[in-house]
Short mmCIF file of N, CA and C in Angstrom, two decimals:
data_model
loop_
_atom_site.label_atom_id
_atom_site.label_comp_id
_atom_site.label_asym_id
_atom_site.label_seq_id
_atom_site.Cartn_x
_atom_site.Cartn_y
_atom_site.Cartn_z
N VAL A 289 104.54 39.14 -20.29
CA VAL A 289 105.73 39.92 -20.52
C VAL A 289 105.50 40.80 -21.74
N TYR A 290 105.74 42.08 -21.60
CA TYR A 290 105.56 43.05 -22.66
C TYR A 290 106.94 43.40 -23.21
N VAL A 291 107.15 43.31 -24.51
CA VAL A 291 108.44 43.59 -25.12
C VAL A 291 108.27 44.57 -26.27
N ARG A 292 109.09 45.61 -26.29
CA ARG A 292 109.08 46.58 -27.38
C ARG A 292 110.52 46.92 -27.70
N SER A 293 110.88 46.94 -28.99
CA SER A 293 112.25 47.26 -29.39
C SER A 293 112.46 48.75 -29.46
N LEU A 294 113.58 49.20 -28.94
CA LEU A 294 113.97 50.59 -28.99
C LEU A 294 115.42 50.67 -29.43
N ARG A 295 115.79 51.71 -30.14
CA ARG A 295 117.19 51.91 -30.49
C ARG A 295 117.72 53.03 -29.62
N LEU A 296 118.71 52.72 -28.79
CA LEU A 296 119.33 53.70 -27.91
C LEU A 296 120.62 54.18 -28.56
N VAL A 297 120.77 55.48 -28.69
CA VAL A 297 121.97 56.03 -29.30
C VAL A 297 122.60 57.00 -28.32
N PRO A 298 123.75 56.66 -27.76
CA PRO A 298 124.44 57.58 -26.86
C PRO A 298 124.79 58.87 -27.62
N ALA A 299 124.80 59.98 -26.92
CA ALA A 299 125.03 61.28 -27.55
C ALA A 299 126.36 61.34 -28.29
N ASP A 300 127.35 60.61 -27.83
CA ASP A 300 128.68 60.67 -28.45
C ASP A 300 128.96 59.48 -29.37
N ALA A 301 127.95 58.74 -29.76
CA ALA A 301 128.16 57.56 -30.59
C ALA A 301 127.47 57.72 -31.93
N SER A 302 128.01 57.05 -32.93
CA SER A 302 127.37 57.03 -34.23
C SER A 302 126.27 55.97 -34.23
N ILE A 303 125.47 55.96 -35.27
CA ILE A 303 124.39 54.96 -35.38
C ILE A 303 124.97 53.55 -35.34
N LYS A 304 126.12 53.33 -35.96
CA LYS A 304 126.74 52.00 -35.98
C LYS A 304 127.10 51.52 -34.59
N GLU A 305 127.40 52.44 -33.68
CA GLU A 305 127.83 52.06 -32.33
C GLU A 305 126.66 51.96 -31.36
N SER A 306 125.45 52.25 -31.83
CA SER A 306 124.30 52.21 -30.93
C SER A 306 123.94 50.78 -30.57
N MET A 307 123.23 50.61 -29.47
CA MET A 307 122.84 49.27 -29.06
C MET A 307 121.35 49.08 -29.31
N MET A 308 120.96 47.88 -29.59
CA MET A 308 119.56 47.56 -29.77
C MET A 308 119.06 47.02 -28.44
N ALA A 309 118.07 47.68 -27.88
CA ALA A 309 117.55 47.28 -26.58
C ALA A 309 116.06 47.01 -26.68
N GLU A 310 115.61 46.12 -25.85
CA GLU A 310 114.18 45.81 -25.78
C GLU A 310 113.66 46.23 -24.41
N GLN A 311 112.49 46.83 -24.41
CA GLN A 311 111.85 47.20 -23.15
C GLN A 311 111.04 45.99 -22.67
N HIS A 312 111.21 45.65 -21.41
CA HIS A 312 110.50 44.53 -20.80
C HIS A 312 109.72 45.03 -19.59
N VAL A 313 108.54 44.50 -19.42
CA VAL A 313 107.76 44.70 -18.20
C VAL A 313 107.47 43.30 -17.66
N LEU A 314 108.09 42.97 -16.54
CA LEU A 314 107.97 41.63 -15.96
C LEU A 314 107.03 41.66 -14.77
N GLU A 315 106.24 40.62 -14.64
CA GLU A 315 105.42 40.44 -13.45
C GLU A 315 106.27 39.68 -12.43
N VAL A 316 106.43 40.28 -11.25
CA VAL A 316 107.29 39.70 -10.22
C VAL A 316 106.48 39.52 -8.95
N ASP A 317 106.47 38.30 -8.45
CA ASP A 317 105.76 37.97 -7.21
C ASP A 317 106.72 38.05 -6.03
N GLY A 318 106.19 38.52 -4.89
CA GLY A 318 106.97 38.52 -3.66
C GLY A 318 107.43 39.89 -3.20
N MET A 319 107.30 40.92 -4.04
CA MET A 319 107.68 42.27 -3.60
C MET A 319 106.58 42.80 -2.69
N THR A 320 106.97 43.28 -1.50
CA THR A 320 105.96 43.75 -0.54
C THR A 320 106.19 45.18 -0.07
N CYS A 321 107.32 45.79 -0.43
CA CYS A 321 107.63 47.11 0.12
C CYS A 321 108.62 47.86 -0.76
N ASP A 322 108.90 49.10 -0.36
CA ASP A 322 109.88 49.92 -1.07
C ASP A 322 111.27 49.29 -1.02
N GLY A 323 111.57 48.60 0.06
CA GLY A 323 112.87 47.93 0.18
C GLY A 323 113.05 46.87 -0.88
N CYS A 324 111.98 46.15 -1.17
CA CYS A 324 112.02 45.13 -2.24
C CYS A 324 112.32 45.80 -3.58
N GLU A 325 111.66 46.92 -3.82
CA GLU A 325 111.88 47.66 -5.06
C GLU A 325 113.35 48.06 -5.17
N ARG A 326 113.92 48.59 -4.08
CA ARG A 326 115.32 49.02 -4.09
C ARG A 326 116.28 47.86 -4.31
N ARG A 327 116.01 46.70 -3.69
CA ARG A 327 116.88 45.52 -3.86
C ARG A 327 116.92 45.10 -5.31
N ILE A 328 115.74 45.01 -5.94
CA ILE A 328 115.67 44.56 -7.33
C ILE A 328 116.28 45.60 -8.26
N THR A 329 115.95 46.87 -8.05
CA THR A 329 116.48 47.94 -8.90
C THR A 329 118.00 47.99 -8.82
N SER A 330 118.52 47.90 -7.62
CA SER A 330 119.98 47.95 -7.42
C SER A 330 120.68 46.77 -8.08
N ALA A 331 120.16 45.57 -7.87
CA ALA A 331 120.78 44.37 -8.42
C ALA A 331 120.74 44.36 -9.94
N LEU A 332 119.62 44.73 -10.53
CA LEU A 332 119.51 44.72 -11.99
C LEU A 332 120.31 45.85 -12.63
N SER A 333 120.40 46.98 -11.96
CA SER A 333 121.16 48.11 -12.50
C SER A 333 122.65 47.79 -12.58
N ALA A 334 123.12 46.84 -11.80
CA ALA A 334 124.52 46.44 -11.80
C ALA A 334 124.86 45.46 -12.93
N VAL A 335 123.85 44.97 -13.65
CA VAL A 335 124.06 43.99 -14.73
C VAL A 335 124.38 44.73 -16.02
N ASP A 336 125.50 44.35 -16.66
CA ASP A 336 125.84 44.93 -17.96
C ASP A 336 124.73 44.65 -18.97
N GLY A 337 124.37 45.67 -19.73
CA GLY A 337 123.33 45.51 -20.75
C GLY A 337 121.93 45.77 -20.25
N VAL A 338 121.79 46.12 -18.97
CA VAL A 338 120.48 46.44 -18.39
C VAL A 338 120.48 47.91 -18.00
N ASP A 339 119.39 48.61 -18.33
CA ASP A 339 119.30 50.03 -18.04
C ASP A 339 117.85 50.40 -17.76
N GLY A 340 117.63 51.55 -17.17
CA GLY A 340 116.28 52.07 -16.96
C GLY A 340 115.40 51.19 -16.11
N VAL A 341 115.95 50.63 -15.04
CA VAL A 341 115.20 49.70 -14.19
C VAL A 341 114.26 50.46 -13.27
N SER A 342 113.03 49.99 -13.20
CA SER A 342 112.02 50.57 -12.31
C SER A 342 111.17 49.43 -11.77
N ALA A 343 111.03 49.36 -10.45
CA ALA A 343 110.22 48.31 -9.82
C ALA A 343 109.05 48.96 -9.09
N ASP A 344 107.90 48.28 -9.09
CA ASP A 344 106.70 48.78 -8.42
C ASP A 344 106.08 47.62 -7.65
N HIS A 345 106.25 47.61 -6.32
CA HIS A 345 105.75 46.49 -5.53
C HIS A 345 104.23 46.44 -5.51
N GLU A 346 103.56 47.57 -5.59
CA GLU A 346 102.10 47.57 -5.57
C GLU A 346 101.52 46.96 -6.84
N ALA A 347 102.14 47.24 -7.98
CA ALA A 347 101.69 46.65 -9.25
C ALA A 347 102.28 45.27 -9.48
N GLY A 348 103.36 44.96 -8.75
CA GLY A 348 104.04 43.68 -8.94
C GLY A 348 104.77 43.59 -10.26
N THR A 349 105.37 44.73 -10.68
CA THR A 349 106.06 44.75 -11.96
C THR A 349 107.46 45.34 -11.85
N VAL A 350 108.30 44.91 -12.79
CA VAL A 350 109.64 45.48 -12.96
C VAL A 350 109.76 45.83 -14.44
N SER A 351 110.09 47.09 -14.72
CA SER A 351 110.30 47.57 -16.09
C SER A 351 111.78 47.83 -16.29
N LEU A 352 112.29 47.47 -17.47
CA LEU A 352 113.70 47.67 -17.74
C LEU A 352 113.98 47.58 -19.23
N LEU A 353 115.12 48.10 -19.64
CA LEU A 353 115.64 47.96 -20.99
C LEU A 353 116.76 46.94 -20.95
N VAL A 354 116.74 46.01 -21.91
CA VAL A 354 117.76 44.96 -21.95
C VAL A 354 118.38 44.94 -23.34
N ASP A 355 119.71 45.03 -23.40
CA ASP A 355 120.45 44.85 -24.64
C ASP A 355 120.72 43.36 -24.76
N ALA A 356 119.98 42.69 -25.64
CA ALA A 356 120.05 41.23 -25.76
C ALA A 356 121.44 40.75 -26.18
N ALA A 357 122.23 41.61 -26.80
CA ALA A 357 123.59 41.22 -27.19
C ALA A 357 124.51 41.12 -25.99
N VAL A 358 124.11 41.72 -24.87
CA VAL A 358 124.94 41.73 -23.67
C VAL A 358 124.34 40.87 -22.56
N ALA A 359 123.04 41.01 -22.32
CA ALA A 359 122.36 40.27 -21.25
C ALA A 359 121.02 39.78 -21.75
N GLY A 360 120.78 38.50 -21.63
CA GLY A 360 119.49 37.94 -22.04
C GLY A 360 118.48 37.98 -20.90
N THR A 361 117.24 37.68 -21.25
CA THR A 361 116.20 37.67 -20.22
C THR A 361 116.45 36.59 -19.17
N ASP A 362 117.15 35.53 -19.56
CA ASP A 362 117.46 34.49 -18.58
C ASP A 362 118.37 35.04 -17.47
N VAL A 363 119.27 35.95 -17.82
CA VAL A 363 120.14 36.58 -16.83
C VAL A 363 119.30 37.45 -15.90
N VAL A 364 118.39 38.24 -16.48
CA VAL A 364 117.53 39.12 -15.69
C VAL A 364 116.66 38.29 -14.75
N HIS A 365 116.04 37.25 -15.26
CA HIS A 365 115.20 36.38 -14.43
C HIS A 365 116.03 35.77 -13.30
N GLY A 366 117.25 35.33 -13.62
CA GLY A 366 118.12 34.73 -12.62
C GLY A 366 118.46 35.68 -11.48
N VAL A 367 118.74 36.93 -11.82
CA VAL A 367 119.06 37.93 -10.79
C VAL A 367 117.87 38.12 -9.86
N ILE A 368 116.68 38.26 -10.44
CA ILE A 368 115.47 38.47 -9.64
C ILE A 368 115.21 37.25 -8.75
N GLU A 369 115.32 36.07 -9.31
CA GLU A 369 115.05 34.84 -8.56
C GLU A 369 116.11 34.59 -7.48
N ASP A 370 117.36 34.97 -7.76
CA ASP A 370 118.41 34.84 -6.73
C ASP A 370 118.15 35.72 -5.52
N LEU A 371 117.38 36.79 -5.71
CA LEU A 371 117.01 37.66 -4.60
C LEU A 371 115.82 37.13 -3.81
N GLY A 372 115.21 36.04 -4.29
CA GLY A 372 114.11 35.43 -3.57
C GLY A 372 112.73 35.76 -4.11
N TYR A 373 112.66 36.39 -5.27
CA TYR A 373 111.38 36.74 -5.89
C TYR A 373 111.11 35.79 -7.04
N GLU A 374 109.89 35.76 -7.51
CA GLU A 374 109.50 34.86 -8.60
C GLU A 374 109.02 35.68 -9.79
N VAL A 375 109.58 35.38 -10.96
CA VAL A 375 109.15 36.03 -12.19
C VAL A 375 108.04 35.18 -12.79
N ALA A 376 106.86 35.80 -13.00
CA ALA A 376 105.73 35.08 -13.60
C ALA A 376 106.02 34.82 -15.08
N SER A 377 105.63 33.66 -15.55
CA SER A 377 105.87 33.31 -16.95
C SER A 377 104.84 33.92 -17.86
#
């Protein structure tokens, strides 16, 4: 798992209102097609605190930004696993 901290500042927000987000690249087993990518991207995009979701079935990875104050990695892993895929540790 690759993690990098980024500060996201909405155009209409002050620095105090910005959220602290971490970029994650997860290894996910079981994705075999574009449909798998769409299922994971759609499900994770609906989670509060998750943004910038991108899945690649050929590489077996899911990239996303997570605001840890809103959604932890356990939530992200749970969503992926509930869809029938496995997140590599």
